[in-house]
Amino acid sequence: MAGEFRHHILKPAACWGTIALVCLNCLYFFSSSFFRTRFYHFFITNHILSASLLLPAIVLHKRSCTPWVLAALIIYILDLLLRAMKTRITTARIRALPQLGLTRVEIPEINAGWRAGQHVRLRVVSRGMGLLGWSEIHPFTIASCAQTPEGMVLMCKKAGDWTEKLYNLANRLSSSSIEDGQGQGTVRVMVEGPYGGTGHRMFSSFSAAVFVVGGSGITFALSSIQEMINADNAGNSRVKVIELIWVVRDPSALLPLLPILISFVRSSAFAPLRISVFYTRASIGKFPFPEEFFKKASVGRMIGPDAHALASEKDRDGLCGLVIGVCGPVQLADGVFEAVGKVDGTRRDLVGGIEVHEETFGY
């Protein structure tokens, strides 16, 4: 048997079949969340090499598979063409926000064409991103609604090598721009999308809306709340009350977004907006806000959220249903779903039901 196996395995068709099998195994095992989150560069390199070698190996292993490989190539080429059609090359303004550990990206030339909750894929074309930084593309949730003076706004949290390079680039460009009398630097970017979103679920069709977000998940809430307030002021919304719960590490994280949040509170004339900020770490040094500030600004602060109490309270306010939007770590989304599951069924029916839309971190 040993001689027979060696004789057959050395045939070209068998060799290419073995190579195709190895490529499939690499695609499967190294695509798990363990490798994606801890060894992303290894994952993406392995994915590209294995996928590129798999298709020709299948053809060389079995010529009759050629039509199926060609069909896969046609679908892939069509996907590339559609992505190219949805890509714009433009100039963006970038600014580092140290309190949040993220980079704010403003793209004034793109000011329409998306809905709240959607995301785009961003590629930064700059030597400051490194030798191959321009080749990387990353998804980010849009943090603004359409038709605003600043255009499309993205908030890119430092969560890896690429986003850290973007943050450092924003710091360098901002420093040089301040010396020139400007406030922030500019870079060329490629924006692909938008994709995703809330689908057929329209937040403005509910009587009450609650957003539970953690850290950089505030981007999802900002665009959604801004869109709901605009619709309500135009008389195109049922929403009677909006609540935002934001979980951050430190109270200072509120500082960069405070003007935006206060403007939301002041502009929500018909659907009152209540904002609660929960921080998970004790503040170091002097607390950045006086106690009376939160009472005047309708912005509250607490140590930790009670998701069950929140769901029970808000479903009493609603008449045409309650929608809960959650964006953050998986644990945060699990807590919201668990709290919603504990709401009494009779109460749920009386208010028109409770729906949850989740956007969790990770891939």
One Martini backbone bead per residue (centre of mass of N, CA, C, O) as a GRO file, in nm:
protein
  363
    1MET     BB    1   0.056   0.064  -0.018
    2ALA     BB    2   0.296   0.257  -0.005
    3GLY     BB    3   0.367   0.245  -0.304
    4GLU     BB    4   0.094   0.331  -0.421
    5PHE     BB    5   0.072   0.608  -0.285
    6ARG     BB    6   0.336   0.727  -0.400
    7HIS     BB    7   0.260   0.695  -0.696
    8HIS     BB    8  -0.010   0.873  -0.690
    9ILE     BB    9   0.087   1.140  -0.538
   10LEU     BB   10   0.297   1.221  -0.781
   11LYS     BB   11   0.079   1.312  -0.936
   12PRO     BB   12  -0.036   1.607  -1.048
   13ALA     BB   13  -0.334   1.581  -0.961
   14ALA     BB   14  -0.270   1.501  -0.664
   15CYS     BB   15  -0.101   1.744  -0.585
   16TRP     BB   16  -0.323   1.962  -0.641
   17GLY     BB   17  -0.528   1.838  -0.447
   18THR     BB   18  -0.356   1.879  -0.193
   19ILE     BB   19  -0.329   2.184  -0.216
   20ALA     BB   20  -0.634   2.245  -0.203
   21LEU     BB   21  -0.677   2.118   0.077
   22VAL     BB   22  -0.482   2.302   0.232
   23CYS     BB   23  -0.626   2.568   0.163
   24LEU     BB   24  -0.895   2.497   0.295
   25ASN     BB   25  -0.783   2.455   0.581
   26CYS     BB   26  -0.668   2.741   0.613
   27LEU     BB   27  -0.935   2.893   0.575
   28TYR     BB   28  -1.079   2.761   0.817
   29PHE     BB   29  -0.884   2.777   1.070
   30PHE     BB   30  -0.776   3.094   1.014
   31SER     BB   31  -1.096   3.217   1.043
   32SER     BB   32  -1.111   3.242   1.322
   33SER     BB   33  -1.148   3.453   1.589
   34PHE     BB   34  -0.870   3.410   1.711
   35PHE     BB   35  -0.705   3.509   1.453
   36ARG     BB   36  -0.856   3.773   1.383
   37THR     BB   37  -0.795   3.923   1.667
   38ARG     BB   38  -0.473   3.841   1.718
   39PHE     BB   39  -0.389   3.771   1.385
   40TYR     BB   40  -0.465   3.954   1.134
   41HIS     BB   41  -0.227   3.953   0.932
   42PHE     BB   42  -0.216   3.649   0.907
   43PHE     BB   43  -0.505   3.607   0.814
   44ILE     BB   44  -0.502   3.783   0.551
   45THR     BB   45  -0.261   3.647   0.414
   46ASN     BB   46  -0.373   3.360   0.413
   47HIS     BB   47  -0.635   3.422   0.259
   48ILE     BB   48  -0.512   3.525  -0.006
   49LEU     BB   49  -0.324   3.287  -0.076
   50SER     BB   50  -0.529   3.052  -0.060
   51ALA     BB   51  -0.741   3.165  -0.263
   52SER     BB   52  -0.540   3.202  -0.506
   53LEU     BB   53  -0.457   2.883  -0.511
   54LEU     BB   54  -0.720   2.717  -0.520
   55LEU     BB   55  -0.841   2.749  -0.807
   56PRO     BB   56  -0.600   2.642  -0.983
   57ALA     BB   57  -0.582   2.369  -0.831
   58ILE     BB   58  -0.857   2.260  -0.920
   59VAL     BB   59  -0.804   2.259  -1.225
   60LEU     BB   60  -0.541   2.077  -1.213
   61HIS     BB   61  -0.695   1.838  -1.081
   62LYS     BB   62  -0.982   1.917  -1.244
   63ARG     BB   63  -1.100   2.004  -1.550
   64SER     BB   64  -1.418   1.986  -1.493
   65CYS     BB   65  -1.402   2.252  -1.289
   66THR     BB   66  -1.378   2.509  -1.465
   67PRO     BB   67  -1.667   2.635  -1.469
   68TRP     BB   68  -1.675   2.687  -1.158
   69VAL     BB   69  -1.429   2.874  -1.145
   70LEU     BB   70  -1.533   3.086  -1.346
   71ALA     BB   71  -1.782   3.162  -1.182
   72ALA     BB   72  -1.624   3.268  -0.937
   73LEU     BB   73  -1.464   3.486  -1.092
   74ILE     BB   74  -1.706   3.648  -1.194
   75ILE     BB   75  -1.818   3.722  -0.917
   76TYR     BB   76  -1.562   3.867  -0.818
   77ILE     BB   77  -1.543   4.080  -1.043
   78LEU     BB   78  -1.822   4.201  -0.992
   79ASP     BB   79  -1.759   4.291  -0.705
   80LEU     BB   80  -1.531   4.488  -0.781
   81LEU     BB   81  -1.704   4.672  -0.962
   82LEU     BB   82  -1.913   4.755  -0.748
   83ARG     BB   83  -1.707   4.877  -0.553
   84ALA     BB   84  -1.597   5.091  -0.750
   85MET     BB   85  -1.878   5.236  -0.788
   86LYS     BB   86  -1.878   5.287  -0.449
   87THR     BB   87  -1.622   5.473  -0.493
   88ARG     BB   88  -1.447   5.748  -0.334
   89ILE     BB   89  -1.228   6.023  -0.405
   90THR     BB   90  -1.097   6.222  -0.135
   91THR     BB   91  -1.107   6.470   0.119
   92ALA     BB   92  -0.989   6.472   0.460
   93ARG     BB   93  -1.049   6.545   0.797
   94ILE     BB   94  -0.823   6.517   1.078
   95ARG     BB   95  -0.874   6.425   1.437
   96ALA     BB   96  -0.769   6.397   1.755
   97LEU     BB   97  -0.918   6.212   2.049
   98PRO     BB   98  -0.789   6.143   2.350
   99GLN     BB   99  -1.035   6.079   2.540
  100LEU     BB  100  -1.132   5.839   2.323
  101GLY     BB  101  -0.914   5.714   2.130
  102LEU     BB  102  -0.966   5.880   1.850
  103THR     BB  103  -1.061   5.950   1.505
  104ARG     BB  104  -1.167   6.227   1.329
  105VAL     BB  105  -1.363   6.210   1.024
  106GLU     BB  106  -1.399   6.448   0.760
  107ILE     BB  107  -1.634   6.460   0.462
  108PRO     BB  108  -1.761   6.716   0.283
  109GLU     BB  109  -1.813   6.589  -0.017
  110ILE     BB  110  -1.991   6.390   0.161
  111ASN     BB  111  -2.365   6.452   0.202
  112ALA     BB  112  -2.491   6.180   0.080
  113GLY     BB  113  -2.636   5.835   0.064
  114TRP     BB  114  -2.740   5.775   0.366
  115ARG     BB  115  -2.806   5.598   0.665
  116ALA     BB  116  -2.864   5.535   0.966
  117GLY     BB  117  -2.619   5.281   1.062
  118GLN     BB  118  -2.419   5.293   0.853
  119HIS     BB  119  -2.132   5.184   0.656
  120VAL     BB  120  -1.784   5.220   0.577
  121ARG     BB  121  -1.493   5.199   0.370
  122LEU     BB  122  -1.156   5.278   0.462
  123ARG     BB  123  -0.893   5.456   0.276
  124VAL     BB  124  -0.558   5.567   0.326
  125VAL     BB  125  -0.367   5.799   0.122
  126SER     BB  126  -0.058   5.767   0.289
  127ARG     BB  127   0.268   5.772   0.408
  128GLY     BB  128   0.183   5.778   0.720
  129MET     BB  129   0.074   5.457   0.700
  130GLY     BB  130   0.292   5.337   0.536
  131LEU     BB  131   0.379   5.117   0.297
  132LEU     BB  132   0.078   4.939   0.327
  133GLY     BB  133  -0.160   5.123   0.434
  134TRP     BB  134  -0.320   5.183   0.163
  135SER     BB  135  -0.426   4.869   0.133
  136GLU     BB  136  -0.609   4.919   0.367
  137ILE     BB  137  -0.945   4.824   0.482
  138HIS     BB  138  -1.206   4.983   0.686
  139PRO     BB  139  -1.475   4.974   0.902
  140PHE     BB  140  -1.727   5.246   0.956
  141THR     BB  141  -1.942   5.422   1.129
  142ILE     BB  142  -2.168   5.659   1.080
  143ALA     BB  143  -2.187   5.984   1.274
  144SER     BB  144  -2.393   6.099   1.055
  145CYS     BB  145  -2.607   6.277   0.879
  146ALA     BB  146  -2.745   6.406   0.627
  147GLN     BB  147  -2.706   6.728   0.554
  148THR     BB  148  -2.422   6.854   0.662
  149PRO     BB  149  -2.156   7.063   0.697
  150GLU     BB  150  -1.934   6.819   0.757
  151GLY     BB  151  -2.060   6.570   0.660
  152MET     BB  152  -1.893   6.295   0.678
  153VAL     BB  153  -1.863   6.100   0.985
  154LEU     BB  154  -1.582   5.954   1.154
  155MET     BB  155  -1.489   5.707   1.417
  156CYS     BB  156  -1.157   5.596   1.498
  157LYS     BB  157  -1.051   5.350   1.684
  158LYS     BB  158  -0.799   5.232   1.881
  159ALA     BB  159  -0.745   4.869   1.766
  160GLY     BB  160  -0.466   4.894   1.602
  161ASP     BB  161  -0.228   4.958   1.378
  162TRP     BB  162  -0.389   5.134   1.177
  163THR     BB  163  -0.541   5.323   1.382
  164GLU     BB  164  -0.279   5.422   1.516
  165LYS     BB  165  -0.162   5.557   1.264
  166LEU     BB  166  -0.397   5.753   1.225
  167TYR     BB  167  -0.369   5.896   1.497
  168ASN     BB  168  -0.074   5.992   1.459
  169LEU     BB  169  -0.127   6.149   1.199
  170ALA     BB  170  -0.329   6.349   1.322
  171ASN     BB  171  -0.130   6.472   1.522
  172ARG     BB  172   0.080   6.575   1.319
  173LEU     BB  173  -0.111   6.744   1.136
  174SER     BB  174  -0.228   6.924   1.361
  175SER     BB  175   0.036   7.057   1.447
  176SER     BB  176   0.105   7.182   1.166
  177SER     BB  177  -0.170   7.334   1.133
  178ILE     BB  178  -0.147   7.523   1.378
  179GLU     BB  179   0.107   7.669   1.271
  180ASP     BB  180  -0.074   7.759   1.003
  181GLY     BB  181  -0.379   7.826   1.130
  182GLN     BB  182  -0.501   7.546   1.172
  183GLY     BB  183  -0.693   7.259   1.311
  184GLN     BB  184  -0.646   7.043   1.069
  185GLY     BB  185  -0.586   6.777   0.878
  186THR     BB  186  -0.514   6.632   0.549
  187VAL     BB  187  -0.645   6.363   0.338
  188ARG     BB  188  -0.652   6.095   0.133
  189VAL     BB  189  -0.949   5.910   0.032
  190MET     BB  190  -1.132   5.593   0.034
  191VAL     BB  191  -1.485   5.545  -0.020
  192GLU     BB  192  -1.690   5.265   0.069
  193GLY     BB  193  -2.030   5.293  -0.007
  194PRO     BB  194  -2.282   5.192   0.168
  195TYR     BB  195  -2.359   4.971   0.448
  196GLY     BB  196  -2.615   4.833   0.589
  197GLY     BB  197  -2.811   4.869   0.875
  198THR     BB  198  -3.167   4.859   0.967
  199GLY     BB  199  -3.332   4.836   0.724
  200HIS     BB  200  -3.683   4.813   0.777
  201ARG     BB  201  -3.617   4.960   1.037
  202MET     BB  202  -3.795   5.237   1.182
  203PHE     BB  203  -3.747   5.447   1.441
  204SER     BB  204  -3.979   5.671   1.375
  205SER     BB  205  -4.227   5.446   1.421
  206PHE     BB  206  -4.189   5.483   1.713
  207SER     BB  207  -4.248   5.600   2.047
  208ALA     BB  208  -3.971   5.468   2.146
  209ALA     BB  209  -3.613   5.534   2.211
  210VAL     BB  210  -3.318   5.328   2.268
  211PHE     BB  211  -2.965   5.381   2.347
  212VAL     BB  212  -2.700   5.134   2.376
  213VAL     BB  213  -2.363   5.229   2.439
  214GLY     BB  214  -2.005   5.162   2.375
  215GLY     BB  215  -1.798   5.390   2.329
  216SER     BB  216  -1.766   5.395   1.984
  217GLY     BB  217  -2.083   5.331   1.959
  218ILE     BB  218  -2.183   5.632   1.937
  219THR     BB  219  -2.204   5.656   1.628
  220PHE     BB  220  -2.478   5.518   1.594
  221ALA     BB  221  -2.642   5.719   1.774
  222LEU     BB  222  -2.587   5.992   1.643
  223SER     BB  223  -2.719   5.941   1.365
  224SER     BB  224  -2.998   5.843   1.466
  225ILE     BB  225  -3.080   6.088   1.638
  226GLN     BB  226  -3.048   6.306   1.424
  227GLU     BB  227  -3.258   6.185   1.229
  228MET     BB  228  -3.501   6.188   1.428
  229ILE     BB  229  -3.506   6.493   1.487
  230ASN     BB  230  -3.549   6.586   1.196
  231ALA     BB  231  -3.815   6.428   1.153
  232ASP     BB  232  -3.971   6.557   1.390
  233ASN     BB  233  -3.947   6.861   1.298
  234ALA     BB  234  -4.101   6.769   1.015
  235GLY     BB  235  -4.341   6.555   1.096
  236ASN     BB  236  -4.197   6.231   1.057
  237SER     BB  237  -4.274   6.133   1.366
  238ARG     BB  238  -4.357   5.923   1.663
  239VAL     BB  239  -4.164   6.012   1.860
  240LYS     BB  240  -4.163   6.095   2.225
  241VAL     BB  241  -3.891   5.940   2.317
  242ILE     BB  242  -3.537   5.975   2.403
  243GLU     BB  243  -3.259   5.748   2.480
  244LEU     BB  244  -2.920   5.774   2.613
  245ILE     BB  245  -2.668   5.518   2.664
  246TRP     BB  246  -2.333   5.570   2.788
  247VAL     BB  247  -2.038   5.371   2.794
  248VAL     BB  248  -1.747   5.455   2.981
  249ARG     BB  249  -1.439   5.484   3.138
  250ASP     BB  250  -1.443   5.810   3.141
  251PRO     BB  251  -1.561   6.129   3.188
  252SER     BB  252  -1.372   6.271   2.966
  253ALA     BB  253  -1.520   6.145   2.710
  254LEU     BB  254  -1.743   6.378   2.696
  255LEU     BB  255  -1.602   6.638   2.591
  256PRO     BB  256  -1.593   6.618   2.267
  257LEU     BB  257  -1.933   6.560   2.258
  258LEU     BB  258  -2.090   6.781   2.414
  259PRO     BB  259  -2.193   6.981   2.194
  260ILE     BB  260  -2.364   6.770   2.044
  261LEU     BB  261  -2.549   6.678   2.277
  262ILE     BB  262  -2.667   6.957   2.344
  263SER     BB  263  -2.787   7.010   2.062
  264PHE     BB  264  -2.985   6.776   2.077
  265VAL     BB  265  -3.146   6.869   2.325
  266ARG     BB  266  -3.235   7.151   2.203
  267SER     BB  267  -3.367   7.025   1.923
  268SER     BB  268  -3.568   6.836   2.099
  269ALA     BB  269  -3.882   6.949   2.123
  270PHE     BB  270  -4.093   6.691   2.078
  271ALA     BB  271  -3.848   6.481   2.159
  272PRO     BB  272  -3.721   6.406   2.432
  273LEU     BB  273  -3.380   6.410   2.549
  274ARG     BB  274  -3.198   6.155   2.725
  275ILE     BB  275  -2.880   6.152   2.900
  276SER     BB  276  -2.660   5.877   2.990
  277VAL     BB  277  -2.356   5.842   3.180
  278PHE     BB  278  -2.133   5.567   3.204
  279TYR     BB  279  -1.870   5.471   3.430
  280THR     BB  280  -1.603   5.220   3.495
  281ARG     BB  281  -1.412   5.445   3.613
  282ALA     BB  282  -1.233   5.622   3.811
  283SER     BB  283  -1.151   5.933   3.853
  284ILE     BB  284  -0.869   6.132   3.777
  285GLY     BB  285  -0.887   6.369   3.975
  286LYS     BB  286  -1.066   6.610   3.860
  287PHE     BB  287  -1.377   6.664   3.791
  288PRO     BB  288  -1.488   6.792   3.475
  289PHE     BB  289  -1.766   6.848   3.638
  290PRO     BB  290  -2.019   6.995   3.768
  291GLU     BB  291  -2.299   6.894   3.927
  292GLU     BB  292  -2.506   7.111   3.796
  293PHE     BB  293  -2.473   7.045   3.493
  294PHE     BB  294  -2.662   6.790   3.456
  295LYS     BB  295  -2.929   6.942   3.520
  296LYS     BB  296  -2.914   7.156   3.285
  297ALA     BB  297  -2.837   6.939   3.031
  298SER     BB  298  -2.971   6.648   3.047
  299VAL     BB  299  -2.711   6.503   3.181
  300GLY     BB  300  -2.617   6.198   3.303
  301ARG     BB  301  -2.464   6.018   3.588
  302MET     BB  302  -2.318   5.689   3.638
  303ILE     BB  303  -2.193   5.374   3.716
  304GLY     BB  304  -2.443   5.174   3.626
  305PRO     BB  305  -2.654   4.986   3.435
  306ASP     BB  306  -3.012   4.899   3.432
  307ALA     BB  307  -3.160   4.720   3.196
  308HIS     BB  308  -3.431   4.626   3.320
  309ALA     BB  309  -3.533   4.902   3.419
  310LEU     BB  310  -3.527   5.037   3.147
  311ALA     BB  311  -3.731   4.858   2.992
  312SER     BB  312  -3.969   4.894   3.196
  313GLU     BB  313  -3.991   5.205   3.171
  314LYS     BB  314  -4.015   5.250   2.852
  315ASP     BB  315  -4.273   5.070   2.795
  316ARG     BB  316  -4.468   5.281   2.933
  317ASP     BB  317  -4.422   5.521   2.724
  318GLY     BB  318  -4.527   5.356   2.502
  319LEU     BB  319  -4.760   5.293   2.206
  320CYS     BB  320  -4.583   5.191   1.925
  321GLY     BB  321  -4.339   5.106   2.061
  322LEU     BB  322  -4.008   4.969   2.122
  323VAL     BB  323  -3.672   5.075   2.053
  324ILE     BB  324  -3.349   4.908   2.057
  325GLY     BB  325  -3.017   5.033   2.041
  326VAL     BB  326  -2.713   4.841   2.005
  327CYS     BB  327  -2.357   4.940   2.067
  328GLY     BB  328  -2.095   4.699   2.117
  329PRO     BB  329  -2.025   4.474   2.305
  330VAL     BB  330  -2.145   4.161   2.347
  331GLN     BB  331  -2.219   4.192   2.649
  332LEU     BB  332  -2.412   4.429   2.612
  333ALA     BB  333  -2.616   4.289   2.424
  334ASP     BB  334  -2.685   4.055   2.614
  335GLY     BB  335  -2.805   4.235   2.840
  336VAL     BB  336  -3.038   4.351   2.674
  337PHE     BB  337  -3.176   4.085   2.592
  338GLU     BB  338  -3.224   3.990   2.882
  339ALA     BB  339  -3.403   4.230   2.969
  340VAL     BB  340  -3.624   4.197   2.754
  341GLY     BB  341  -3.701   3.901   2.840
  342LYS     BB  342  -3.819   4.010   3.135
  343VAL     BB  343  -4.054   4.126   3.013
  344ASP     BB  344  -4.371   4.139   3.024
  345GLY     BB  345  -4.594   4.025   2.793
  346THR     BB  346  -4.833   4.218   2.840
  347ARG     BB  347  -4.673   4.480   2.827
  348ARG     BB  348  -4.559   4.438   2.545
  349ASP     BB  349  -4.839   4.438   2.398
  350LEU     BB  350  -4.949   4.721   2.491
  351VAL     BB  351  -4.694   4.879   2.339
  352GLY     BB  352  -4.626   4.701   2.060
  353GLY     BB  353  -4.353   4.617   2.146
  354ILE     BB  354  -4.007   4.486   2.127
  355GLU     BB  355  -3.714   4.607   1.967
  356VAL     BB  356  -3.387   4.488   1.848
  357HIS     BB  357  -3.079   4.652   1.759
  358GLU     BB  358  -2.759   4.523   1.656
  359GLU     BB  359  -2.404   4.638   1.711
  360THR     BB  360  -2.114   4.460   1.713
  361PHE     BB  361  -1.813   4.391   1.801
  362GLY     BB  362  -1.641   4.259   1.546
  363TYR     BB  363  -1.552   3.957   1.297
   0.00000   0.00000   0.00000
